[in-house]
């Protein structure tokens, strides 16, 4: 669905991304991993269209990303960031309804109302629909934003949408971290492609099929989650680790040993 | 509260304010007589006796003045709503952030130096020259303040307010220089502009005011959806398909037009643009479509009633309307600052 070839991005004479290559297909969850400052967010911004690479090509649905019109792209690709600065007292429902903005002109249709209700239900916050967003806790606010991004991409006719997540669960407690990541898996099962920046390596192993490892703007590894080893972790994060068999699931579990 | 109920109530209040304001003054006209005279202008006969003198006072003096109040109040309140939406901050206001001062400075420059500097322009567009100057002043100030106060996709409130203070001070200094160069007649005009007054109302200036205000009053509500989306921040608004650059340009141009034309005919009338959207948001929430419509109606009523107070409270002396709106609005602004300090929502 999205194919990036030889992406270079420069910011005031310093390369923040150097020759990044990866691809994500419908139904896949790709986790972008790396230490702080590795270029994860910069890469995500290049994919979302907020920044433009200086060299290389990004194809989205076989069409160069730069050739997409902004409002067309908005129906195919949603972005969830880590922080939202909302200063006016909108309700959760109104915020979630903003996800439908690319789909209606001036007034929301009954279907838009239905979809927003479903998405609030999906994120488990329908009881907060009429609450003032500003009075919610950080975790609740993030779930409202997730409902908004879901509403943006919710479409029964086609399910091959791209979802970009920039540290989506960093502000949430363990229950909702997993709740949201399971949601992400469900979306992938419907045909979504997901690219997610995550910090928790075990969360990445548990919920994604593919990983992209970055260090200082350079690509260290890209491939199936199974390929992650302790040399990678030493190189990228500078810590020693052991990979042990997960007691329940058929996958590895990472323990940091120093 | 439902938006529909509020809008209906506000239309009622505005009609009441208009009829009351048309009737009160040195020559008393009863509400029924006012309605009959107003209806006659619309070609409808209503059997209420009134004198010719009453009809002349209403049609020549009071009706233009009331219409001034209606259009200026509605435009200032809607521009306030738009600017607060653009800055994503409920403390922004065309007067506070210096847009009105910029417009006033350019107007004053035009009054004092216009005939010497732009003689050709004056000959060509006459009465519109002041509006054009005010628009230019408002436009430049709006862009400067917006650029200064934005960092990383956010508005830095303290910077925005301080930039407003600096620009207002600069404009005041410029106006001061102009007063040194002005003759007596120009001096009186300048004083009038700085304090605000609807006293200059006549049908001719309404011919300039109404079309420009209508552009704002119709144009701004069409920006409701993108302004709602903008509360998520510029980047996130772009992610849901909003053309943020085009939105910013439209808001700044329409606001500069609206504030510019209002300042050019009535001077600086403060706090209407700040306070009105606040009251409305408290009642029906922040959805911009509703806030625009309801603010326009409430702003119109506030200015019409404030003007009524100005010209009747110590008649025959008229108080500048800017003084009345500041007396009501400034304490309200302080209350807002205290409240925001407690909730920590804005700062």
Coordinates of C-alpha atoms in Angstrom, one line a residue, chain B:
Chain B
X1 CA -29.1 25.3 25.6
X2 CA -30.2 24.5 22.1
X3 CA -28.6 26.8 19.5
X4 CA -32.0 27.3 17.8
X5 CA -33.7 28.6 21.0
X6 CA -30.8 31.0 21.6
X7 CA -30.8 32.4 18.1
X8 CA -34.6 33.0 18.2
X9 CA -34.2 34.7 21.6
X10 CA -31.4 36.9 20.3
X11 CA -33.3 37.9 17.2
X12 CA -36.1 39.0 19.5
X13 CA -33.7 41.0 21.7
X14 CA -32.1 42.6 18.7
X15 CA -35.5 43.7 17.3
X16 CA -36.4 45.1 20.7
X17 CA -33.1 46.9 20.9
X18 CA -33.6 48.4 17.5
X19 CA -37.2 49.7 18.2
X20 CA -36.2 51.0 21.6
X21 CA -33.1 52.7 20.3
X22 CA -35.0 54.3 17.4
X23 CA -37.6 55.7 19.8
X24 CA -35.4 57.1 22.6
X25 CA -33.6 60.4 22.5
X26 CA -34.3 64.2 22.6
X27 CA -37.5 63.7 20.6
X28 CA -39.5 60.8 22.0
X29 CA -41.1 58.4 19.6
X30 CA -43.2 55.5 21.1
X31 CA -42.3 52.0 20.2
X32 CA -45.6 51.6 18.2
X33 CA -44.8 54.8 16.3
X34 CA -41.2 53.6 15.6
X35 CA -42.6 50.3 14.2
X36 CA -45.1 52.2 12.1
X37 CA -42.4 54.5 10.7
X38 CA -40.0 51.6 10.0
X39 CA -42.8 49.6 8.4
X40 CA -43.6 52.5 6.2
X41 CA -40.0 52.5 4.8
X42 CA -40.6 48.9 3.9
X43 CA -43.8 49.9 2.1
X44 CA -46.2 48.6 4.7
X45 CA -48.9 50.9 6.2
X46 CA -49.8 50.5 9.9
X47 CA -52.4 52.7 11.4
X48 CA -50.5 54.5 14.2
X49 CA -50.5 58.4 14.1
X50 CA -47.1 60.1 14.2
X51 CA -45.8 63.6 13.2
X52 CA -43.7 64.4 10.2
X53 CA -41.0 65.6 12.5
X54 CA -40.9 62.2 14.2
X55 CA -40.6 60.5 10.8
X56 CA -37.7 62.7 9.7
X57 CA -35.8 62.2 13.0
X58 CA -36.2 58.4 12.7
X59 CA -35.4 58.1 9.0
X60 CA -32.6 60.7 8.7
X61 CA -30.9 60.5 12.1
X62 CA -31.8 57.5 14.2
X63 CA -32.3 54.7 11.6
X64 CA -28.9 55.1 10.0
X65 CA -27.3 55.2 13.5
X66 CA -29.2 52.1 14.6
X67 CA -28.2 50.3 11.4
X68 CA -24.6 51.4 12.1
X69 CA -24.9 49.7 15.5
X70 CA -26.4 46.6 14.1
X71 CA -23.8 46.1 11.3
X72 CA -20.8 47.2 13.3
X73 CA -21.8 45.1 16.3
X74 CA -22.4 42.0 14.3
X75 CA -19.2 42.4 12.3
X76 CA -17.0 43.1 15.3
X77 CA -18.4 40.1 17.2
X78 CA -18.0 37.7 14.2
X79 CA -14.5 39.0 13.5
X80 CA -13.7 38.4 17.2
X81 CA -15.0 34.8 16.9
X82 CA -12.9 34.2 13.7
X83 CA -9.7 35.6 15.3
X84 CA -10.2 33.5 18.4
X85 CA -10.7 30.5 16.2
X86 CA -7.6 31.3 14.1
X87 CA -5.4 31.9 17.1
X88 CA -7.0 28.8 18.8
X89 CA -7.4 31.0 21.8
X90 CA -10.4 32.6 23.5
X91 CA -8.4 35.6 24.6
X92 CA -7.6 36.9 21.1
X93 CA -9.6 39.9 20.0
X94 CA -9.1 42.4 17.1
X95 CA -8.7 45.3 19.6
X96 CA -6.5 43.5 22.1
X97 CA -4.0 42.2 19.5
X98 CA -3.7 45.6 17.9
X99 CA -5.6 45.1 14.6
X100 CA -8.0 48.0 15.4
X101 CA -5.1 50.2 16.4
X102 CA -3.4 49.5 13.1
X103 CA -6.6 50.3 11.2
X104 CA -7.0 53.5 13.3
X105 CA -3.4 54.6 12.6
X106 CA -3.8 54.2 8.9
X107 CA -7.1 56.0 9.0
X108 CA -5.6 58.9 10.9
X109 CA -2.7 59.1 8.5
X110 CA -5.2 59.2 5.7
X111 CA -7.2 62.0 7.4
X112 CA -4.1 64.2 8.0
X113 CA -1.9 63.4 5.1
X114 CA -4.2 61.8 2.7
X115 CA -5.0 64.9 0.6
X116 CA -1.3 65.7 0.2
X117 CA 0.0 62.2 -0.4
X118 CA -2.8 60.4 -2.2
X119 CA -4.6 63.3 -3.9
X120 CA -5.2 61.2 -7.0
X121 CA -6.5 58.3 -4.9
X122 CA -8.9 60.6 -3.1
X123 CA -10.3 62.0 -6.4
X124 CA -10.8 58.5 -7.7
X125 CA -12.5 56.7 -4.7
X126 CA -13.4 59.6 -2.4
X127 CA -15.2 58.2 0.7
X128 CA -13.7 54.8 0.2
X129 CA -10.2 56.1 0.8
X130 CA -10.5 56.0 4.6
X131 CA -12.0 52.4 4.5
X132 CA -9.2 51.3 2.2
X133 CA -6.5 52.8 4.5
X134 CA -8.2 51.2 7.5
X135 CA -8.3 47.8 5.7
X136 CA -4.6 48.1 4.9
X137 CA -3.7 48.9 8.5
X138 CA -5.8 46.1 9.9
X139 CA -4.5 43.6 7.3
X140 CA -0.8 44.4 8.0
X141 CA -1.3 44.3 11.8
X142 CA -3.1 41.0 11.6
X143 CA -0.4 39.3 9.6
X144 CA 2.4 40.7 11.8
X145 CA 0.8 39.6 15.1
X146 CA -0.1 36.2 13.7
X147 CA 3.5 35.6 12.5
X148 CA 5.0 36.8 15.7
X149 CA 2.8 34.7 18.0
X150 CA 3.1 31.4 16.2
X151 CA 5.8 28.8 17.2
X152 CA 5.7 25.2 16.3
X153 CA 2.1 25.2 15.3
X154 CA 0.9 26.8 18.5
X155 CA -0.1 30.3 19.6
X156 CA 2.0 31.7 22.4
X157 CA -0.6 33.7 24.2
X158 CA 1.7 35.9 26.1
X159 CA 3.6 36.8 22.9
X160 CA 0.3 37.4 21.1
X161 CA -0.9 39.8 23.8
X162 CA 2.5 41.5 24.2
X163 CA 2.8 41.9 20.4
X164 CA -0.7 43.5 20.5
X165 CA 0.5 45.9 23.2
X166 CA 3.6 46.8 21.3
X167 CA 1.7 47.4 18.1
X168 CA -1.0 49.4 19.9
X169 CA 1.8 51.5 21.4
X170 CA 3.5 52.0 18.1
X171 CA 0.1 52.9 16.5
X172 CA -0.5 55.4 19.4
X173 CA 2.9 57.0 18.8
X174 CA 2.1 57.3 15.1
X175 CA -1.3 58.8 15.8
X176 CA 0.4 61.1 18.3
X177 CA 2.8 62.4 15.5
X178 CA -0.2 62.9 13.3
X179 CA -2.0 65.0 15.9
X180 CA 1.0 67.3 16.0
X181 CA 0.7 67.9 12.3
X182 CA -3.1 68.1 12.2
X183 CA -5.3 71.2 12.1
X184 CA -8.2 71.7 14.5
X185 CA -10.8 70.0 12.4
X186 CA -8.6 67.0 11.8
X187 CA -7.8 66.9 15.5
X188 CA -11.4 66.6 16.4
X189 CA -11.8 63.8 13.9
X190 CA -8.8 61.9 15.3
X191 CA -10.1 62.1 18.9
X192 CA -13.4 60.8 17.7
X193 CA -11.7 57.9 16.0
X194 CA -9.7 56.9 19.1
X195 CA -12.7 56.7 21.4
X196 CA -15.2 55.4 18.9
X197 CA -18.6 56.8 18.1
X198 CA -21.6 56.1 16.0
X199 CA -22.3 59.8 15.7
X200 CA -21.0 59.9 12.1
X201 CA -23.8 57.7 10.9
X202 CA -25.6 58.7 7.7
X203 CA -27.0 56.9 4.7
X204 CA -23.9 57.7 2.6
X205 CA -21.4 55.9 4.9
X206 CA -23.9 53.1 5.3
X207 CA -23.5 52.6 1.6
X208 CA -19.8 51.7 2.3
X209 CA -20.4 49.9 5.6
X210 CA -23.2 47.6 4.7
X211 CA -21.7 45.9 1.6
X212 CA -18.4 45.3 3.3
X213 CA -20.0 44.0 6.5
X214 CA -22.2 41.7 4.5
X215 CA -19.1 40.1 2.9
X216 CA -17.8 39.3 6.4
X217 CA -21.2 38.3 7.8
X218 CA -21.8 35.9 5.0
X219 CA -18.2 34.8 4.4
X220 CA -17.0 34.1 7.9
X221 CA -19.6 31.4 8.8
X222 CA -18.6 29.5 5.7
X223 CA -15.2 28.9 7.5
X224 CA -16.9 27.2 10.5
X225 CA -15.9 23.7 9.7
X226 CA -12.2 24.4 9.0
X227 CA -12.1 26.7 12.1
X228 CA -13.5 23.8 14.2
X229 CA -10.8 21.5 12.9
X230 CA -8.1 24.1 13.6
X231 CA -8.5 23.5 17.4
X232 CA -6.6 20.2 16.8
X233 CA -3.6 22.3 15.7
X234 CA -2.5 23.2 12.1
X235 CA -0.9 19.9 11.4
X236 CA -3.7 17.8 12.6
X237 CA -6.2 20.0 10.8
X238 CA -4.2 19.4 7.6
X239 CA -4.4 15.6 8.3
X240 CA -8.2 15.7 8.1
X241 CA -8.1 17.5 4.7
X242 CA -8.2 21.1 5.8
X243 CA -6.3 23.6 3.6
X244 CA -4.9 25.5 6.6
X245 CA -3.0 28.2 4.6
X246 CA -6.1 29.1 2.6
X247 CA -8.1 29.2 5.8
X248 CA -5.6 31.6 7.5
X249 CA -5.6 33.9 4.5
X250 CA -9.4 34.0 4.4
X251 CA -9.8 34.7 8.1
X252 CA -7.1 37.4 8.0
X253 CA -8.5 39.1 4.9
X254 CA -12.2 39.0 6.0
X255 CA -11.3 40.2 9.5
X256 CA -9.2 43.0 8.2
X257 CA -12.0 44.0 5.9
X258 CA -14.6 43.9 8.6
X259 CA -12.5 45.6 11.4
X260 CA -11.1 48.0 8.8
X261 CA -14.5 49.2 7.6
X262 CA -15.9 49.4 11.1
X263 CA -12.9 51.4 12.4
X264 CA -13.0 53.7 9.4
X265 CA -16.6 54.8 10.1
X266 CA -16.9 54.5 13.9
X267 CA -13.4 54.4 15.3
X268 CA -12.2 51.9 17.9
X269 CA -15.0 50.1 19.7
X270 CA -13.3 47.7 22.0
X271 CA -14.3 44.4 23.8
X272 CA -17.3 43.6 21.7
X273 CA -15.3 41.1 19.7
X274 CA -13.8 39.6 22.8
X275 CA -16.7 39.3 25.1
X276 CA -19.6 38.4 22.8
X277 CA -18.2 35.0 21.5
X278 CA -17.4 34.1 25.2
X279 CA -20.9 34.6 26.4
X280 CA -22.2 32.6 23.4
X281 CA -19.8 29.7 23.9
X282 CA -20.8 29.5 27.5
X283 CA -24.4 29.1 26.4
X284 CA -24.2 26.8 23.4
X285 CA -20.6 25.5 23.2
X286 CA -17.8 26.3 20.8
X287 CA -19.1 24.9 17.4
X288 CA -18.2 27.8 15.1
X289 CA -21.3 27.9 12.9
X290 CA -23.5 28.4 15.9
X291 CA -21.1 30.8 17.6
X292 CA -20.8 32.9 14.5
X293 CA -24.6 33.4 14.0
X294 CA -25.4 33.9 17.7
X295 CA -22.4 36.2 18.3
X296 CA -23.4 38.3 15.3
X297 CA -26.9 38.8 16.7
X298 CA -25.7 39.4 20.3
X299 CA -22.9 41.8 19.2
X300 CA -25.4 43.8 17.2
X301 CA -27.7 44.1 20.2
X302 CA -24.8 45.1 22.5
X303 CA -23.6 47.9 20.3
X304 CA -27.1 49.2 19.6
X305 CA -27.8 49.3 23.3
X306 CA -24.4 50.7 24.3
X307 CA -24.9 53.5 21.7
X308 CA -28.4 54.2 23.2
X309 CA -26.8 54.5 26.7
X310 CA -24.1 56.8 25.2
X311 CA -26.5 59.3 23.8
X312 CA -29.2 59.3 26.4
X313 CA -27.6 58.8 29.8
X314 CA -26.3 62.4 30.2
X315 CA -28.1 64.0 27.2
X316 CA -27.5 66.3 25.5
X317 CA -23.9 65.3 26.0
X318 CA -22.8 62.2 24.1
X319 CA -20.3 59.8 25.6
X320 CA -18.0 58.0 23.1
X321 CA -19.2 54.4 22.7
X322 CA -15.6 53.1 23.2
X323 CA -15.8 54.3 26.8
X324 CA -19.0 52.4 27.5
X325 CA -17.8 49.1 25.9
X326 CA -14.5 49.4 27.7
X327 CA -16.3 50.1 31.1
X328 CA -18.3 46.9 30.6
X329 CA -15.7 44.8 28.7
X330 CA -12.5 45.5 30.7
X331 CA -13.7 44.1 34.0
X332 CA -15.0 41.1 32.1
X333 CA -11.6 40.6 30.5
X334 CA -10.0 40.7 34.0
X335 CA -12.5 38.1 35.2
X336 CA -11.5 35.9 32.2
X337 CA -7.8 36.1 33.0
X338 CA -8.5 35.2 36.7
X339 CA -10.7 32.3 35.6
X340 CA -8.1 31.0 33.1
X341 CA -5.5 31.2 35.7
X342 CA -7.5 28.9 38.0
X343 CA -8.3 26.3 35.3
X344 CA -4.9 26.4 33.6
X345 CA -6.6 25.7 30.3
X346 CA -5.2 28.5 28.3
X347 CA -1.9 29.4 29.8

